[in-house]
Amino acid sequence: AQAPPESAQAFFASAAEGGLSCIDCGSPDADWATVTYGAYLCVDCAGRHRGLGVHLSFVRSTTMDVWSREQLRRMQLGGTRRFRDFLDRYPKLRLDPESSSGLFARYTSRASAHYRRLLDAEVAGNASQGEAPAPDEGHLPEPGSAPAASHAAVPPLPGAAAFAGSGRGDGEGGDDDLEAKSVEEEQALFEAAYARHTAPKAAQPEP
């Protein structure tokens, strides 16, 4: 069921007064969220989460999107501080991820999977889902997750993110052209579209 717009607006306005910070980089300009973990994201990290896939992180804007009651409840129960305090229990997950492989490792870890299940249970009003992983095991991949080695670090492309958000690049194709299953694929598509968009047009032959 959809949450009343005024409920979501009031909640996020109140949360912003207390100060919001991005779970992955600490930026105070965090008006996006990973609903999956009930934590806030800056626009750059929201783009990186988009590359993880919705099965690992479902991203929404706190100012532009419509929220369901369950999604809003997840944010009310969670928050960046709570998730960060949870990650701080795990020495290999404490530091902010500085590469796509580090981001992938954080969100495919046993610790993050446990936290997802914990919020699932709390939103449903059920009891906690088992014991949290031990501090020396929480960073290990959750069984069934893809190997992190496939997510190599990809440097950011200046200007490409803003261009990609416009939907269309050179007039050929729309949002589907920018869909990707991984951070690397998404980056490659952004780079190709951005290059086409900024490349000078070929000189026209003289009549």
C-alpha positions as protocol buffer text, in pm:
chain_id: "A"
residue {
  index: 1
  type: ALA
  ca { x: 0 y: 0 z: 0 }
}
residue {
  index: 2
  type: GLN
  ca { x: 120 y: 347 z: -85 }
}
residue {
  index: 3
  type: ALA
  ca { x: 213 y: 568 z: 206 }
}
residue {
  index: 4
  type: PRO
  ca { x: 36 y: 908 z: 214 }
}
residue {
  index: 5
  type: PRO
  ca { x: 268 y: 1159 z: 42 }
}
residue {
  index: 6
  type: GLU
  ca { x: 255 y: 1387 z: 343 }
}
residue {
  index: 7
  type: SER
  ca { x: 374 y: 1104 z: 569 }
}
residue {
  index: 8
  type: ALA
  ca { x: 686 y: 1040 z: 361 }
}
residue {
  index: 9
  type: GLN
  ca { x: 754 y: 1411 z: 319 }
}
residue {
  index: 10
  type: ALA
  ca { x: 717 y: 1477 z: 690 }
}
residue {
  index: 11
  type: PHE
  ca { x: 940 y: 1184 z: 785 }
}
residue {
  index: 12
  type: PHE
  ca { x: 1223 y: 1275 z: 549 }
}
residue {
  index: 13
  type: ALA
  ca { x: 1200 y: 1645 z: 636 }
}
residue {
  index: 14
  type: SER
  ca { x: 1232 y: 1557 z: 1004 }
}
residue {
  index: 15
  type: ALA
  ca { x: 1520 y: 1318 z: 935 }
}
residue {
  index: 16
  type: ALA
  ca { x: 1699 y: 1587 z: 733 }
}
residue {
  index: 17
  type: GLU
  ca { x: 1679 y: 1829 z: 1025 }
}
residue {
  index: 18
  type: GLY
  ca { x: 1882 y: 1584 z: 1229 }
}
residue {
  index: 19
  type: GLY
  ca { x: 2137 y: 1552 z: 950 }
}
residue {
  index: 20
  type: LEU
  ca { x: 2156 y: 1277 z: 690 }
}
residue {
  index: 21
  type: SER
  ca { x: 2478 y: 1115 z: 575 }
}
residue {
  index: 22
  type: CYS
  ca { x: 2561 y: 867 z: 301 }
}
residue {
  index: 23
  type: ILE
  ca { x: 2626 y: 517 z: 431 }
}
residue {
  index: 24
  type: ASP
  ca { x: 2907 y: 457 z: 180 }
}
residue {
  index: 25
  type: CYS
  ca { x: 3102 y: 785 z: 172 }
}
residue {
  index: 26
  type: GLY
  ca { x: 2973 y: 996 z: 461 }
}
residue {
  index: 27
  type: SER
  ca { x: 2855 y: 1282 z: 240 }
}
residue {
  index: 28
  type: PRO
  ca { x: 2599 y: 1503 z: 420 }
}
residue {
  index: 29
  type: ASP
  ca { x: 2415 y: 1559 z: 92 }
}
residue {
  index: 30
  type: ALA
  ca { x: 2220 y: 1234 z: 104 }
}
residue {
  index: 31
  type: ASP
  ca { x: 1872 y: 1264 z: -42 }
}
residue {
  index: 32
  type: TRP
  ca { x: 1862 y: 914 z: -188 }
}
residue {
  index: 33
  type: ALA
  ca { x: 1823 y: 586 z: -2 }
}
residue {
  index: 34
  type: THR
  ca { x: 1890 y: 217 z: -24 }
}
residue {
  index: 35
  type: VAL
  ca { x: 1553 y: 92 z: 94 }
}
residue {
  index: 36
  type: THR
  ca { x: 1695 y: -258 z: 132 }
}
residue {
  index: 37
  type: TYR
  ca { x: 1915 y: -145 z: 422 }
}
residue {
  index: 38
  type: GLY
  ca { x: 1708 y: 152 z: 537 }
}
residue {
  index: 39
  type: ALA
  ca { x: 2008 y: 381 z: 490 }
}
residue {
  index: 40
  type: TYR
  ca { x: 2073 y: 706 z: 305 }
}
residue {
  index: 41
  type: LEU
  ca { x: 2289 y: 765 z: -4 }
}
residue {
  index: 42
  type: CYS
  ca { x: 2433 y: 1060 z: -192 }
}
residue {
  index: 43
  type: VAL
  ca { x: 2353 y: 1079 z: -562 }
}
residue {
  index: 44
  type: ASP
  ca { x: 2692 y: 935 z: -664 }
}
residue {
  index: 45
  type: CYS
  ca { x: 2663 y: 633 z: -438 }
}
residue {
  index: 46
  type: ALA
  ca { x: 2300 y: 588 z: -542 }
}
residue {
  index: 47
  type: GLY
  ca { x: 2430 y: 545 z: -897 }
}
residue {
  index: 48
  type: ARG
  ca { x: 2680 y: 286 z: -778 }
}
residue {
  index: 49
  type: HIS
  ca { x: 2403 y: 97 z: -596 }
}
residue {
  index: 50
  type: ARG
  ca { x: 2201 y: 95 z: -915 }
}
residue {
  index: 51
  type: GLY
  ca { x: 2480 y: -113 z: -1066 }
}
residue {
  index: 52
  type: LEU
  ca { x: 2448 y: -372 z: -789 }
}
residue {
  index: 53
  type: GLY
  ca { x: 2100 y: -471 z: -900 }
}
residue {
  index: 54
  type: VAL
  ca { x: 1771 y: -444 z: -712 }
}
residue {
  index: 55
  type: HIS
  ca { x: 1821 y: -788 z: -556 }
}
residue {
  index: 56
  type: LEU
  ca { x: 2105 y: -638 z: -351 }
}
residue {
  index: 57
  type: SER
  ca { x: 1999 y: -274 z: -317 }
}
residue {
  index: 58
  type: PHE
  ca { x: 1670 y: -109 z: -411 }
}
residue {
  index: 59
  type: VAL
  ca { x: 1729 y: 265 z: -452 }
}
residue {
  index: 60
  type: ARG
  ca { x: 1476 y: 547 z: -424 }
}
residue {
  index: 61
  type: SER
  ca { x: 1482 y: 924 z: -400 }
}
residue {
  index: 62
  type: THR
  ca { x: 1359 y: 1073 z: -74 }
}
residue {
  index: 63
  type: THR
  ca { x: 1234 y: 1382 z: -259 }
}
residue {
  index: 64
  type: MET
  ca { x: 1105 y: 1260 z: -597 }
}
residue {
  index: 65
  type: ASP
  ca { x: 976 y: 904 z: -560 }
}
residue {
  index: 66
  type: VAL
  ca { x: 650 y: 766 z: -422 }
}
residue {
  index: 67
  type: TRP
  ca { x: 703 y: 541 z: -121 }
}
residue {
  index: 68
  type: SER
  ca { x: 500 y: 243 z: -5 }
}
residue {
  index: 69
  type: ARG
  ca { x: 414 y: 199 z: 362 }
}
residue {
  index: 70
  type: GLU
  ca { x: 655 y: -96 z: 388 }
}
residue {
  index: 71
  type: GLN
  ca { x: 941 y: 101 z: 229 }
}
residue {
  index: 72
  type: LEU
  ca { x: 883 y: 398 z: 458 }
}
residue {
  index: 73
  type: ARG
  ca { x: 864 y: 169 z: 760 }
}
residue {
  index: 74
  type: ARG
  ca { x: 1200 y: 23 z: 661 }
}
residue {
  index: 75
  type: MET
  ca { x: 1357 y: 369 z: 672 }
}
residue {
  index: 76
  type: GLN
  ca { x: 1189 y: 446 z: 1004 }
}
residue {
  index: 77
  type: LEU
  ca { x: 1331 y: 127 z: 1157 }
}
residue {
  index: 78
  type: GLY
  ca { x: 1672 y: 162 z: 995 }
}
residue {
  index: 79
  type: GLY
  ca { x: 1875 y: 473 z: 925 }
}
residue {
  index: 80
  type: THR
  ca { x: 2237 y: 528 z: 833 }
}
residue {
  index: 81
  type: ARG
  ca { x: 2353 y: 534 z: 1195 }
}
residue {
  index: 82
  type: ARG
  ca { x: 2199 y: 198 z: 1280 }
}
residue {
  index: 83
  type: PHE
  ca { x: 2342 y: 26 z: 972 }
}
residue {
  index: 84
  type: ARG
  ca { x: 2684 y: 184 z: 1026 }
}
residue {
  index: 85
  type: ASP
  ca { x: 2688 y: 74 z: 1390 }
}
residue {
  index: 86
  type: PHE
  ca { x: 2608 y: -277 z: 1269 }
}
residue {
  index: 87
  type: LEU
  ca { x: 2887 y: -275 z: 1009 }
}
residue {
  index: 88
  type: ASP
  ca { x: 3133 y: -144 z: 1268 }
}
residue {
  index: 89
  type: ARG
  ca { x: 3118 y: -486 z: 1435 }
}
residue {
  index: 90
  type: TYR
  ca { x: 3303 y: -627 z: 1134 }
}
residue {
  index: 91
  type: PRO
  ca { x: 3663 y: -504 z: 1095 }
}
residue {
  index: 92
  type: LYS
  ca { x: 3672 y: -574 z: 720 }
}
residue {
  index: 93
  type: LEU
  ca { x: 3345 y: -389 z: 654 }
}
residue {
  index: 94
  type: ARG
  ca { x: 3404 y: -75 z: 863 }
}
residue {
  index: 95
  type: LEU
  ca { x: 3583 y: 137 z: 604 }
}
residue {
  index: 96
  type: ASP
  ca { x: 3385 y: 308 z: 330 }
}
residue {
  index: 97
  type: PRO
  ca { x: 3418 y: 114 z: 2 }
}
residue {
  index: 98
  type: GLU
  ca { x: 3647 y: 298 z: -240 }
}
residue {
  index: 99
  type: SER
  ca { x: 3603 y: 71 z: -541 }
}
residue {
  index: 100
  type: SER
  ca { x: 3322 y: -119 z: -708 }
}
residue {
  index: 101
  type: SER
  ca { x: 3474 y: -446 z: -586 }
}
residue {
  index: 102
  type: GLY
  ca { x: 3471 y: -311 z: -229 }
}
residue {
  index: 103
  type: LEU
  ca { x: 3108 y: -201 z: -269 }
}
residue {
  index: 104
  type: PHE
  ca { x: 3013 y: -541 z: -408 }
}
residue {
  index: 105
  type: ALA
  ca { x: 3195 y: -717 z: -123 }
}
residue {
  index: 106
  type: ARG
  ca { x: 3010 y: -509 z: 138 }
}
residue {
  index: 107
  type: TYR
  ca { x: 2664 y: -577 z: 0 }
}
residue {
  index: 108
  type: THR
  ca { x: 2711 y: -946 z: -82 }
}
residue {
  index: 109
  type: SER
  ca { x: 2860 y: -1017 z: 261 }
}
residue {
  index: 110
  type: ARG
  ca { x: 2703 y: -1242 z: 521 }
}
residue {
  index: 111
  type: ALA
  ca { x: 2669 y: -944 z: 754 }
}
residue {
  index: 112
  type: SER
  ca { x: 2469 y: -737 z: 503 }
}
residue {
  index: 113
  type: ALA
  ca { x: 2251 y: -1037 z: 417 }
}
residue {
  index: 114
  type: HIS
  ca { x: 2173 y: -1082 z: 786 }
}
residue {
  index: 115
  type: TYR
  ca { x: 2086 y: -714 z: 820 }
}
residue {
  index: 116
  type: ARG
  ca { x: 1849 y: -737 z: 522 }
}
residue {
  index: 117
  type: ARG
  ca { x: 1671 y: -1032 z: 684 }
}
residue {
  index: 118
  type: LEU
  ca { x: 1661 y: -848 z: 1016 }
}
residue {
  index: 119
  type: LEU
  ca { x: 1481 y: -549 z: 863 }
}
residue {
  index: 120
  type: ASP
  ca { x: 1251 y: -784 z: 669 }
}
residue {
  index: 121
  type: ALA
  ca { x: 1146 y: -946 z: 997 }
}
residue {
  index: 122
  type: GLU
  ca { x: 1100 y: -618 z: 1182 }
}
residue {
  index: 123
  type: VAL
  ca { x: 886 y: -467 z: 905 }
}
residue {
  index: 124
  type: ALA
  ca { x: 672 y: -781 z: 908 }
}
residue {
  index: 125
  type: GLY
  ca { x: 648 y: -769 z: 1288 }
}
residue {
  index: 126
  type: ASN
  ca { x: 826 y: -1103 z: 1329 }
}
residue {
  index: 127
  type: ALA
  ca { x: 1103 y: -1217 z: 1560 }
}
residue {
  index: 128
  type: SER
  ca { x: 1469 y: -1164 z: 1471 }
}
residue {
  index: 129
  type: GLN
  ca { x: 1611 y: -1400 z: 1210 }
}
residue {
  index: 130
  type: GLY
  ca { x: 1887 y: -1592 z: 1387 }
}
residue {
  index: 131
  type: GLU
  ca { x: 2224 y: -1485 z: 1517 }
}
residue {
  index: 132
  type: ALA
  ca { x: 2439 y: -1230 z: 1339 }
}
residue {
  index: 133
  type: PRO
  ca { x: 2763 y: -1360 z: 1181 }
}
residue {
  index: 134
  type: ALA
  ca { x: 3075 y: -1360 z: 1395 }
}
residue {
  index: 135
  type: PRO
  ca { x: 3303 y: -1053 z: 1358 }
}
residue {
  index: 136
  type: ASP
  ca { x: 3564 y: -1256 z: 1172 }
}
residue {
  index: 137
  type: GLU
  ca { x: 3308 y: -1409 z: 932 }
}
residue {
  index: 138
  type: GLY
  ca { x: 3070 y: -1125 z: 849 }
}
residue {
  index: 139
  type: HIS
  ca { x: 3276 y: -1007 z: 550 }
}
residue {
  index: 140
  type: LEU
  ca { x: 3262 y: -1346 z: 381 }
}
residue {
  index: 141
  type: PRO
  ca { x: 3028 y: -1378 z: 80 }
}
residue {
  index: 142
  type: GLU
  ca { x: 2674 y: -1487 z: 146 }
}
residue {
  index: 143
  type: PRO
  ca { x: 2625 y: -1833 z: -11 }
}
residue {
  index: 144
  type: GLY
  ca { x: 2483 y: -1797 z: -359 }
}
residue {
  index: 145
  type: SER
  ca { x: 2630 y: -1454 z: -428 }
}
residue {
  index: 146
  type: ALA
  ca { x: 2847 y: -1394 z: -734 }
}
residue {
  index: 147
  type: PRO
  ca { x: 3226 y: -1369 z: -687 }
}
residue {
  index: 148
  type: ALA
  ca { x: 3343 y: -1018 z: -606 }
}
residue {
  index: 149
  type: ALA
  ca { x: 3640 y: -1057 z: -839 }
}
residue {
  index: 150
  type: SER
  ca { x: 3413 y: -982 z: -1134 }
}
residue {
  index: 151
  type: HIS
  ca { x: 3356 y: -630 z: -1000 }
}
residue {
  index: 152
  type: ALA
  ca { x: 3690 y: -460 z: -1057 }
}
residue {
  index: 153
  type: ALA
  ca { x: 3744 y: -98 z: -959 }
}
residue {
  index: 154
  type: VAL
  ca { x: 3620 y: 145 z: -1222 }
}
residue {
  index: 155
  type: PRO
  ca { x: 3728 y: 511 z: -1210 }
}
residue {
  index: 156
  type: PRO
  ca { x: 3446 y: 765 z: -1232 }
}
residue {
  index: 157
  type: LEU
  ca { x: 3380 y: 937 z: -1561 }
}
residue {
  index: 158
  type: PRO
  ca { x: 3343 y: 1315 z: -1516 }
}
residue {
  index: 159
  type: GLY
  ca { x: 3014 y: 1437 z: -1656 }
}
residue {
  index: 160
  type: ALA
  ca { x: 2890 y: 1096 z: -1765 }
}
residue {
  index: 161
  type: ALA
  ca { x: 2658 y: 1044 z: -1469 }
}
residue {
  index: 162
  type: ALA
  ca { x: 2474 y: 1368 z: -1536 }
}
residue {
  index: 163
  type: PHE
  ca { x: 2451 y: 1285 z: -1904 }
}
residue {
  index: 164
  type: ALA
  ca { x: 2321 y: 935 z: -1835 }
}
residue {
  index: 165
  type: GLY
  ca { x: 2047 y: 1077 z: -1616 }
}
residue {
  index: 166
  type: SER
  ca { x: 1904 y: 1259 z: -1919 }
}
residue {
  index: 167
  type: GLY
  ca { x: 1780 y: 925 z: -2055 }
}
residue {
  index: 168
  type: ARG
  ca { x: 1887 y: 971 z: -2416 }
}
residue {
  index: 169
  type: GLY
  ca { x: 2234 y: 1029 z: -2551 }
}
residue {
  index: 170
  type: ASP
  ca { x: 2265 y: 1093 z: -2921 }
}
residue {
  index: 171
  type: GLY
  ca { x: 1902 y: 1043 z: -3005 }
}
residue {
  index: 172
  type: GLU
  ca { x: 1938 y: 668 z: -3055 }
}
residue {
  index: 173
  type: GLY
  ca { x: 1759 y: 466 z: -2792 }
}
residue {
  index: 174
  type: GLY
  ca { x: 1637 y: 554 z: -2444 }
}
residue {
  index: 175
  type: ASP
  ca { x: 1678 y: 436 z: -2088 }
}
residue {
  index: 176
  type: ASP
  ca { x: 1714 y: 74 z: -2198 }
}
residue {
  index: 177
  type: ASP
  ca { x: 2046 y: 166 z: -2360 }
}
residue {
  index: 178
  type: LEU
  ca { x: 2184 y: 249 z: -2017 }
}
residue {
  index: 179
  type: GLU
  ca { x: 2062 y: -60 z: -1831 }
}
residue {
  index: 180
  type: ALA
  ca { x: 2340 y: -282 z: -1694 }
}
residue {
  index: 181
  type: LYS
  ca { x: 2381 y: -581 z: -1468 }
}
residue {
  index: 182
  type: SER
  ca { x: 2708 y: -471 z: -1314 }
}
residue {
  index: 183
  type: VAL
  ca { x: 2897 y: -156 z: -1225 }
}
residue {
  index: 184
  type: GLU
  ca { x: 3146 y: -222 z: -1505 }
}
residue {
  index: 185
  type: GLU
  ca { x: 2880 y: -274 z: -1772 }
}
residue {
  index: 186
  type: GLU
  ca { x: 2694 y: 38 z: -1661 }
}
residue {
  index: 187
  type: GLN
  ca { x: 3017 y: 241 z: -1668 }
}
residue {
  index: 188
  type: ALA
  ca { x: 3103 y: 114 z: -2016 }
}
residue {
  index: 189
  type: LEU
  ca { x: 2760 y: 208 z: -2150 }
}
residue {
  index: 190
  type: PHE
  ca { x: 2781 y: 551 z: -1990 }
}
residue {
  index: 191
  type: GLU
  ca { x: 3124 y: 607 z: -2143 }
}
residue {
  index: 192
  type: ALA
  ca { x: 3011 y: 499 z: -2490 }
}
residue {
  index: 193
  type: ALA
  ca { x: 2698 y: 714 z: -2483 }
}
residue {
  index: 194
  type: TYR
  ca { x: 2886 y: 1012 z: -2342 }
}
residue {
  index: 195
  type: ALA
  ca { x: 3157 y: 979 z: -2608 }
}
residue {
  index: 196
  type: ARG
  ca { x: 2896 y: 975 z: -2884 }
}
residue {
  index: 197
  type: HIS
  ca { x: 2722 y: 1274 z: -2732 }
}
residue {
  index: 198
  type: THR
  ca { x: 3036 y: 1487 z: -2706 }
}
residue {
  index: 199
  type: ALA
  ca { x: 3216 y: 1382 z: -3024 }
}
residue {
  index: 200
  type: PRO
  ca { x: 3230 y: 1656 z: -3290 }
}
residue {
  index: 201
  type: LYS
  ca { x: 3007 y: 1592 z: -3587 }
}
residue {
  index: 202
  type: ALA
  ca { x: 3187 y: 1477 z: -3899 }
}
residue {
  index: 203
  type: ALA
  ca { x: 3257 y: 1752 z: -4146 }
}
residue {
  index: 204
  type: GLN
  ca { x: 2997 y: 1771 z: -4420 }
}
residue {
  index: 205
  type: PRO
  ca { x: 3129 y: 1724 z: -4775 }
}
residue {
  index: 206
  type: GLU
  ca { x: 3144 y: 2037 z: -4981 }
}
residue {
  index: 207
  type: PRO
  ca { x: 2880 y: 2061 z: -5255 }
}
